[in-house]
Short mmCIF file of C-alpha atoms in Angstrom, two decimals:
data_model
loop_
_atom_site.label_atom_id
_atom_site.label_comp_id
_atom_site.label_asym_id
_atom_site.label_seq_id
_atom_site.Cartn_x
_atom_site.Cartn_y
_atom_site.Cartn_z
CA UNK A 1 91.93 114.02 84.63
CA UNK A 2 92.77 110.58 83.36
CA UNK A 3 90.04 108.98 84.38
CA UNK A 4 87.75 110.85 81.94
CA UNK A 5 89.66 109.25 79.01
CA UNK A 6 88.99 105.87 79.23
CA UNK A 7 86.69 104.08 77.36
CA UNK A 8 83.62 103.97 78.90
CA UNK A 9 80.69 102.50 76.78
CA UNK A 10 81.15 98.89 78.17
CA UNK A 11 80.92 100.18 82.09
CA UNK A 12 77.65 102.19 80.95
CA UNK A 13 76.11 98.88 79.56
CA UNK A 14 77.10 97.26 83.18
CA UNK A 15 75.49 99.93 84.47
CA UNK A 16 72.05 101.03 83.00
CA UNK A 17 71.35 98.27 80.66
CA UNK A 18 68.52 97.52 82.56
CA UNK A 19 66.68 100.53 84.25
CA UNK A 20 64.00 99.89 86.81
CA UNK A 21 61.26 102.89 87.03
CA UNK A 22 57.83 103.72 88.70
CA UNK A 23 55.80 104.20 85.80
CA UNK A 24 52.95 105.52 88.36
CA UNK A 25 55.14 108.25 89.58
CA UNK A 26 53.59 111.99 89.08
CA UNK A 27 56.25 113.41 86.95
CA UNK A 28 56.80 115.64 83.78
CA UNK A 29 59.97 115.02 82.23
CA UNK A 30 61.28 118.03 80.43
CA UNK A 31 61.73 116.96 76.81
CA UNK A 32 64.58 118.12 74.78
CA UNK A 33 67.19 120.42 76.19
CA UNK A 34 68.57 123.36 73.86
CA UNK A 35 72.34 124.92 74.32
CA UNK A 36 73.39 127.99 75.21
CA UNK A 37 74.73 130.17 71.87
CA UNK A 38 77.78 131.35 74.24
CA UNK A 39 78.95 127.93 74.80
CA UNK A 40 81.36 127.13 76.38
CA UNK A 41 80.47 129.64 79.40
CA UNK A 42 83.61 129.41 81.36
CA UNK A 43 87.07 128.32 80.12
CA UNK A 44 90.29 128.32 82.36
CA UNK A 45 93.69 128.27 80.44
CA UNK A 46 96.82 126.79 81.23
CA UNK A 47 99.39 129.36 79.71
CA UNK A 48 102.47 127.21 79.62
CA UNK A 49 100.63 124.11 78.42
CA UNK A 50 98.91 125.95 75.92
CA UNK A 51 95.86 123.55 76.97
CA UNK A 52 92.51 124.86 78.64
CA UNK A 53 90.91 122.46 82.04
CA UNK A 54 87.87 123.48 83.35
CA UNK A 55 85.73 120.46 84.29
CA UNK A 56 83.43 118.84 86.67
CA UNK A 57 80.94 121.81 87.47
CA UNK A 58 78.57 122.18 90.28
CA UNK A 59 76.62 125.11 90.36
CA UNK A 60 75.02 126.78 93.52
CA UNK A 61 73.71 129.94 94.82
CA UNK A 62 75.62 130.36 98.63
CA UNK A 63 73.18 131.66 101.33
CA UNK A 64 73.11 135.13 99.93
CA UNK A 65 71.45 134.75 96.75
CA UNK A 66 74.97 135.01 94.86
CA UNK A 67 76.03 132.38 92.26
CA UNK A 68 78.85 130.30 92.05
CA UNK A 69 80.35 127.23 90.47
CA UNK A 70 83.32 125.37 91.66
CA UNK A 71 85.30 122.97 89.13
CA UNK A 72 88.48 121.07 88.34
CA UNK A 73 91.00 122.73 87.56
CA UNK A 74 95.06 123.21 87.07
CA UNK A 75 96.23 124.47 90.21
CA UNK A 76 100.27 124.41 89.80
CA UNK A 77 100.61 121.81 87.45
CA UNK A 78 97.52 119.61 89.50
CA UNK A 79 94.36 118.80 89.31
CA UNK A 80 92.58 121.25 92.44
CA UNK A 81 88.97 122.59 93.02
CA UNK A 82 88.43 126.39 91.82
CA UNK A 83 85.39 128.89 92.56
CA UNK A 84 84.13 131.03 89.59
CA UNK A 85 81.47 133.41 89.65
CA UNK A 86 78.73 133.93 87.96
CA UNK A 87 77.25 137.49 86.40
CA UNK A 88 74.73 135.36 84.79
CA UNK A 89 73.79 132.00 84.10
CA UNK A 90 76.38 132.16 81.24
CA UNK A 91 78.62 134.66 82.34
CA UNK A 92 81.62 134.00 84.90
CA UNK A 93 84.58 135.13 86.48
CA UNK A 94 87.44 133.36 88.14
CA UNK A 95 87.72 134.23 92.16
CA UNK A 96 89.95 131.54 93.85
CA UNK A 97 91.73 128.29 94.49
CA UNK A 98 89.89 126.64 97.41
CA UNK A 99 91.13 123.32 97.73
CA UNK A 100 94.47 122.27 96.23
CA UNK A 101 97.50 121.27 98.92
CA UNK A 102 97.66 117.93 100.28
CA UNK A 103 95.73 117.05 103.10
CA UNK A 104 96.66 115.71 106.47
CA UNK A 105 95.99 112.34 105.35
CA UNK A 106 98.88 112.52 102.68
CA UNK A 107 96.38 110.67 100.06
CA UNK A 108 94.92 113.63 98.02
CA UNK A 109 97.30 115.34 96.25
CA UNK A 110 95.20 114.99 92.82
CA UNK A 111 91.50 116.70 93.50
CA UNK A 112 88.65 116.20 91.42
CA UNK A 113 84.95 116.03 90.88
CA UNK A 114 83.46 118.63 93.97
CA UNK A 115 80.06 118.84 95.17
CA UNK A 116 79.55 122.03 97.66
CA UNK A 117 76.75 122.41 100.11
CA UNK A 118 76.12 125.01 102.97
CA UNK A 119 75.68 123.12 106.18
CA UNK A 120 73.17 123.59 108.94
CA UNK A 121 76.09 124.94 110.82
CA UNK A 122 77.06 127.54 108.44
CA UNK A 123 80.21 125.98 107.19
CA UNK A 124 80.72 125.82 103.52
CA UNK A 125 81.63 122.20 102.49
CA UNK A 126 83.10 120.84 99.86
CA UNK A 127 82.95 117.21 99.01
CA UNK A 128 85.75 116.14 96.20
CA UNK A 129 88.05 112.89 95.50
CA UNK A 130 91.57 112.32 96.04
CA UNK A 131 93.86 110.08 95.15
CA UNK A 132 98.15 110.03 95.07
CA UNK A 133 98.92 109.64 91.58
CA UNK A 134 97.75 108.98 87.93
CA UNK A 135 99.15 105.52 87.39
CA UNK A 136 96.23 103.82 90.08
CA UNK A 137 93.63 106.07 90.65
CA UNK A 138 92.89 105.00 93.87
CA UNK A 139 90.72 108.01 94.47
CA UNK A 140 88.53 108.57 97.85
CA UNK A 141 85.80 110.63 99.24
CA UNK A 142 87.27 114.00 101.30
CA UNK A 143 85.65 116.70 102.53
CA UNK A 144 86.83 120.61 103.65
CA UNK A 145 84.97 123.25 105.24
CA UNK A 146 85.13 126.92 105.90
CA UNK A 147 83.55 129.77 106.82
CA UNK A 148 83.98 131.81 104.46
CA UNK A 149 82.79 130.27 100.71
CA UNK A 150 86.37 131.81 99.24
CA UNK A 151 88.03 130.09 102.49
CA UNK A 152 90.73 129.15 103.76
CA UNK A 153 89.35 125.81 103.79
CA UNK A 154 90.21 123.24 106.08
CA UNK A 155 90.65 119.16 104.92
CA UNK A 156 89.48 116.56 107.22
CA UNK A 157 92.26 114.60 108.75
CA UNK A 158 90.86 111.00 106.91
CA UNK A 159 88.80 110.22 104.07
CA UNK A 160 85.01 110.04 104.81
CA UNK A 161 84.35 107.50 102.11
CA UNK A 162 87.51 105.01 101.98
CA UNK A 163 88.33 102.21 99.01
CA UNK A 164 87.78 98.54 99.90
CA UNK A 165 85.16 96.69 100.44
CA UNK A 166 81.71 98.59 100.28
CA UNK A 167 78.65 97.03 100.41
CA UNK A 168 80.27 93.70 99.80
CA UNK A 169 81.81 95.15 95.97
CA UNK A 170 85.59 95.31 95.99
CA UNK A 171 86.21 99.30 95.41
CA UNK A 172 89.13 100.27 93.38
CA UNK A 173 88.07 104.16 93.24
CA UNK A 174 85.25 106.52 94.34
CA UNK A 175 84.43 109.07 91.72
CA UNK A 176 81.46 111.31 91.57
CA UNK A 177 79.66 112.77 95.21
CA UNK A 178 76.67 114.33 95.71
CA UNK A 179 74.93 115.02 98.76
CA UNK A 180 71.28 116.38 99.57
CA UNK A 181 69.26 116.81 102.50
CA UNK A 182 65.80 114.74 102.81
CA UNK A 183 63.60 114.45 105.98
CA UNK A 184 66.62 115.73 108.27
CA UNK A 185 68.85 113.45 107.12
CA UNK A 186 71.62 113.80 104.59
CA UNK A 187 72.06 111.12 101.28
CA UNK A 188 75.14 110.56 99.83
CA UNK A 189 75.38 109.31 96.36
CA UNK A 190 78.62 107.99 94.51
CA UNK A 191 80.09 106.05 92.08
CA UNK A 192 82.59 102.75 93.06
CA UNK A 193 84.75 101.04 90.61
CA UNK A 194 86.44 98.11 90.62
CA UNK A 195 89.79 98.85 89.07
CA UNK A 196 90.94 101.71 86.33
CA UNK A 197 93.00 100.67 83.75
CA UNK A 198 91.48 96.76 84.02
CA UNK A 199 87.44 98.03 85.34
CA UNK A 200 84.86 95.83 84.54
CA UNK A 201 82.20 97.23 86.94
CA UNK A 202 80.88 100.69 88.11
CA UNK A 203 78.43 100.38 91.30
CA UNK A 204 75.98 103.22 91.96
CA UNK A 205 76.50 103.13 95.95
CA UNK A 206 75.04 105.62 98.76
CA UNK A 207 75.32 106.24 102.28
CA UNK A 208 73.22 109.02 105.08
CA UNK A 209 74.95 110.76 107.53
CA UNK A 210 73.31 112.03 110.90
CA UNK A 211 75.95 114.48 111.62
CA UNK A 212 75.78 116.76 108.95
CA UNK A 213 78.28 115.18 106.52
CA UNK A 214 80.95 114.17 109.21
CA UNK A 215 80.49 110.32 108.84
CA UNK A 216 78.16 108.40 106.75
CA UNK A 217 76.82 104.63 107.66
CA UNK A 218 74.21 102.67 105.90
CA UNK A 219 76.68 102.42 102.70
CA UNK A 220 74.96 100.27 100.24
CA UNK A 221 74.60 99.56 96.35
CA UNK A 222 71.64 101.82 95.15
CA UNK A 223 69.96 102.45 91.80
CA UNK A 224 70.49 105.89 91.08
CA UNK A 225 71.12 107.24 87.79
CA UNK A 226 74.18 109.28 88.09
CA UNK A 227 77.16 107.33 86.36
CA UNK A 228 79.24 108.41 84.51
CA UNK A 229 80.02 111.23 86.64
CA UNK A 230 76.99 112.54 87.27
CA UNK A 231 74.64 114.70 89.59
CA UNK A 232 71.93 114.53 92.05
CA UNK A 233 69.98 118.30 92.42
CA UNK A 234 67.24 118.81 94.82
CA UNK A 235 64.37 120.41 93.58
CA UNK A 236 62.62 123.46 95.20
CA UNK A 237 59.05 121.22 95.56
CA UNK A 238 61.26 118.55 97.69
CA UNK A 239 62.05 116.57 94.83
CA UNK A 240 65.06 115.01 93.10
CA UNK A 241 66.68 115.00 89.40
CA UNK A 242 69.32 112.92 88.39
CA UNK A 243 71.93 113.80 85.26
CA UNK A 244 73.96 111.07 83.89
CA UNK A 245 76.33 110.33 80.86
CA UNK A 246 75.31 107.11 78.62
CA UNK A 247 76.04 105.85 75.06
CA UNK A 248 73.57 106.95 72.48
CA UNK A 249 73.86 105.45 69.13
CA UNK A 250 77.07 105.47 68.92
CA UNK A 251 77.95 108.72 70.77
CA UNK A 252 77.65 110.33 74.27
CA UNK A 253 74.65 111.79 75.83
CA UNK A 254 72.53 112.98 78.77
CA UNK A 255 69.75 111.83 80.12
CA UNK A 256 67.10 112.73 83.13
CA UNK A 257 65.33 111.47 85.33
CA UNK A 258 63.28 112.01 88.57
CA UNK A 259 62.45 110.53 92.09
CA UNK A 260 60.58 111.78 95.12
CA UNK A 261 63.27 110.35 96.99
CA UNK A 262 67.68 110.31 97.02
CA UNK A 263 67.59 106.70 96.51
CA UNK A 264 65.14 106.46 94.02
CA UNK A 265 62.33 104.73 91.95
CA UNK A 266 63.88 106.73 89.74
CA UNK A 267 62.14 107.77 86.46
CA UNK A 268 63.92 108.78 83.35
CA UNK A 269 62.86 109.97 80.16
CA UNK A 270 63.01 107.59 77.10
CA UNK A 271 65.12 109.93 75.09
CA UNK A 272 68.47 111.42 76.33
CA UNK A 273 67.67 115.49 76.54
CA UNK A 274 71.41 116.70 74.70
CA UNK A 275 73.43 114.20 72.40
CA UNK A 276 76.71 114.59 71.77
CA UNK A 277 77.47 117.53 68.96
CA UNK A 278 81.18 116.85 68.05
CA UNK A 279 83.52 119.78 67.15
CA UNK A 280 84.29 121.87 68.09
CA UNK A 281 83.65 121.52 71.93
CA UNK A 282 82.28 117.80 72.49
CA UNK A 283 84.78 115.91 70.32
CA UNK A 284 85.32 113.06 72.67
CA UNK A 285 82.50 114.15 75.98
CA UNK A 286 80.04 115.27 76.80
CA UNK A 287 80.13 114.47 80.87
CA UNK A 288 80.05 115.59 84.22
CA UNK A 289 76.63 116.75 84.12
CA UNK A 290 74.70 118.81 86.95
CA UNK A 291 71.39 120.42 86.91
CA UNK A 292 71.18 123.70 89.11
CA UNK A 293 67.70 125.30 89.44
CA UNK A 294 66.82 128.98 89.33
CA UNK A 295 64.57 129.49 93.24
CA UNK A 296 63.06 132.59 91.64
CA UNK A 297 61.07 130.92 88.61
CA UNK A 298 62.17 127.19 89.15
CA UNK A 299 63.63 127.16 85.53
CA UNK A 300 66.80 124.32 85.46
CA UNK A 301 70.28 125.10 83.77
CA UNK A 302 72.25 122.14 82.87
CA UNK A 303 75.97 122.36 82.95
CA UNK A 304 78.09 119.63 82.00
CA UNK A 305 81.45 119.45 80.44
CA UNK A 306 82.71 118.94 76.99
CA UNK A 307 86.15 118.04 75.85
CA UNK A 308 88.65 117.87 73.01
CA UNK A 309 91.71 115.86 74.47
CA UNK A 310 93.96 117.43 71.95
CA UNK A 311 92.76 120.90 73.31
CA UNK A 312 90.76 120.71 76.89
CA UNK A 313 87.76 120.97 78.77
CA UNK A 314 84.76 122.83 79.02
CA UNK A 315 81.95 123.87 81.23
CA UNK A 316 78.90 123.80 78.79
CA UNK A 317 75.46 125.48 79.07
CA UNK A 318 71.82 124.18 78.29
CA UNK A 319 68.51 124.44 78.82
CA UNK A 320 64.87 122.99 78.43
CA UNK A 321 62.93 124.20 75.17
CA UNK A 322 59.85 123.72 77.55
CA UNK A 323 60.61 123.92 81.34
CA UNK A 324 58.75 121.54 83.17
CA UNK A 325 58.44 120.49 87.16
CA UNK A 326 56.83 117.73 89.44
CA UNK A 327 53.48 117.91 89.21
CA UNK A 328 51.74 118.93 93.04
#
């Protein structure tokens, strides 16, 4: 979980200090988000550290109506990706570990930042980062499957996504997946940096895979708003949001934005939708954000994570005060 503790307002300048938009697009943008009185909606404690990690949240319905979040977690004395489920939008239960022994690859013993999706085969995937150790970072794109949602999940031999060279940018560490399906093809977003400790640059990179998530080609620098550690959701009309984390006089905060396509124009509204409250739950973030949309009445739930680093993390509830979509 290091990587959420470093200073990160210089990287956000790299990255979104100038925005490029279609101003024509059709969109609403939903105005200012309000959060959830139970907040935070899901904790998971660590008994013998006396310290609480539940971060990184993606939040799905599986292809029974049911709904479910998986997250970072502590899974014997590691980072590892965990299933909850919920009762309610802001009610959950803990159901499993799904991913947390070291792959075949012998690179991802540290797991982090998951983004499920149900294939067109009927596996359940899970996309997440792994890397060897704390001290470098040098995190990379996996993927497991099963057929079951609860598992036993199986880890791909290799990486999918490896560090080094990507679309000519020298890649330290991949943090951040999220994959959606447009016109038959899948689009993979992510987020490259060039070092940890020493980064000077965060690139918003992408890639589409023809073989439903197996390999990905095409990988090249894109302007998509998701850093840092942010989503891409896609919409029930065919559209896309975007969540990100930026710096917002003088604190965190989320903002929004839409596209009619994975890889953008993107268009974001002026004003971040949640700024960062303080104590006792966003002391130091307010990050990880993901929007996850109800099919029934197309009303969006934002869950993101807030932290105290003296006490943990926290999956965090919102929602809009005025629900909007893309226009038709």
């Amino acid at each position: 979980m290091l990587i959420k503790k470093l200073p990160c307002t210089l990287i956000l300048i790299i990255l979104f200090s100038s925005c490029e938009t279609d101003t024509d697009m059709p969109i609403n943008l939903p105005g200012q988000w309000k959060r959830h009185p139970d907040n935070p909606v899901y904790r998971d404690h660590i008994p013998e550290q006396n310290y609480e990690v539940a971060s990184d949240p993606h939040v799905f319905f599986d292809e029974k109506g049911q709904l479910y979040m998986i997250y970072t977690g502590d899974v014997n004395g590691y980072p590892g990706i965990k299933l909850a489920k919920g009762k309610s939008w802001s009610e959950w239960e803990y159901k499993a570990d799904l991913v947390y022994e070291t792959g075949p690859s012998g690179w991802d013993i540290h797991k982090e930042t998951a983004f499920y999706r149900l294939a067109s085969s009927g596996k359940h995937q899970i996309y997440y980062i792994g890397y060897p150790n704390e001290e470098n970072y040098e995190s990379q794109l996996f993927l497991a499957e099963a057929d079951e949602i609860t598992g036993p999940y199986v880890q791909h031999s290799e990486p999918i996504i490896t560090i080094g060279l990507l679309a000519g940018k020298p890649v330290h560490l991949i943090t951040s997946p999220s994959v959606v399906e447009h016109d038959d093809q899948l689009y993979l977003t992510f987020l490259a940096w060039d070092g940890f400790q020493d980064v000077t640059m965060v690139w918003v990179m992408g890639a589409v895979s023809h073989d439903d998530g197996a390999t990905w080609d095409d990988i090249q620098e894109v302007n998509v708003p998701i850093g840092m550690e942010g989503q891409v959701t896609r919409m029930p009309d065919g559209s896309f949001c975007a969540v990100r984390t930026a710096a917002y006089q003088n604190v965190e905060a989320i903002w929004f934005s839409m596209a009619l396509h994975p890889f953008g124009p993107w268009e974001e509204q002026d004003q971040p939708i949640l700024v960062q409250e303080g104590a006792p739950w966003e002391v130091n973030e307010v990050i990880a954000p993901q929007i996850t949309v109800n099919p029934d009445n197309e009303q969006m739930y934002l869950y993101y994570t807030g932290a105290d680093y003296q006490k943990g993390w926290w999956v965090m509830l919102a929602e809009p005060d005025k629900q909007a979509k893309m226009n038709q």
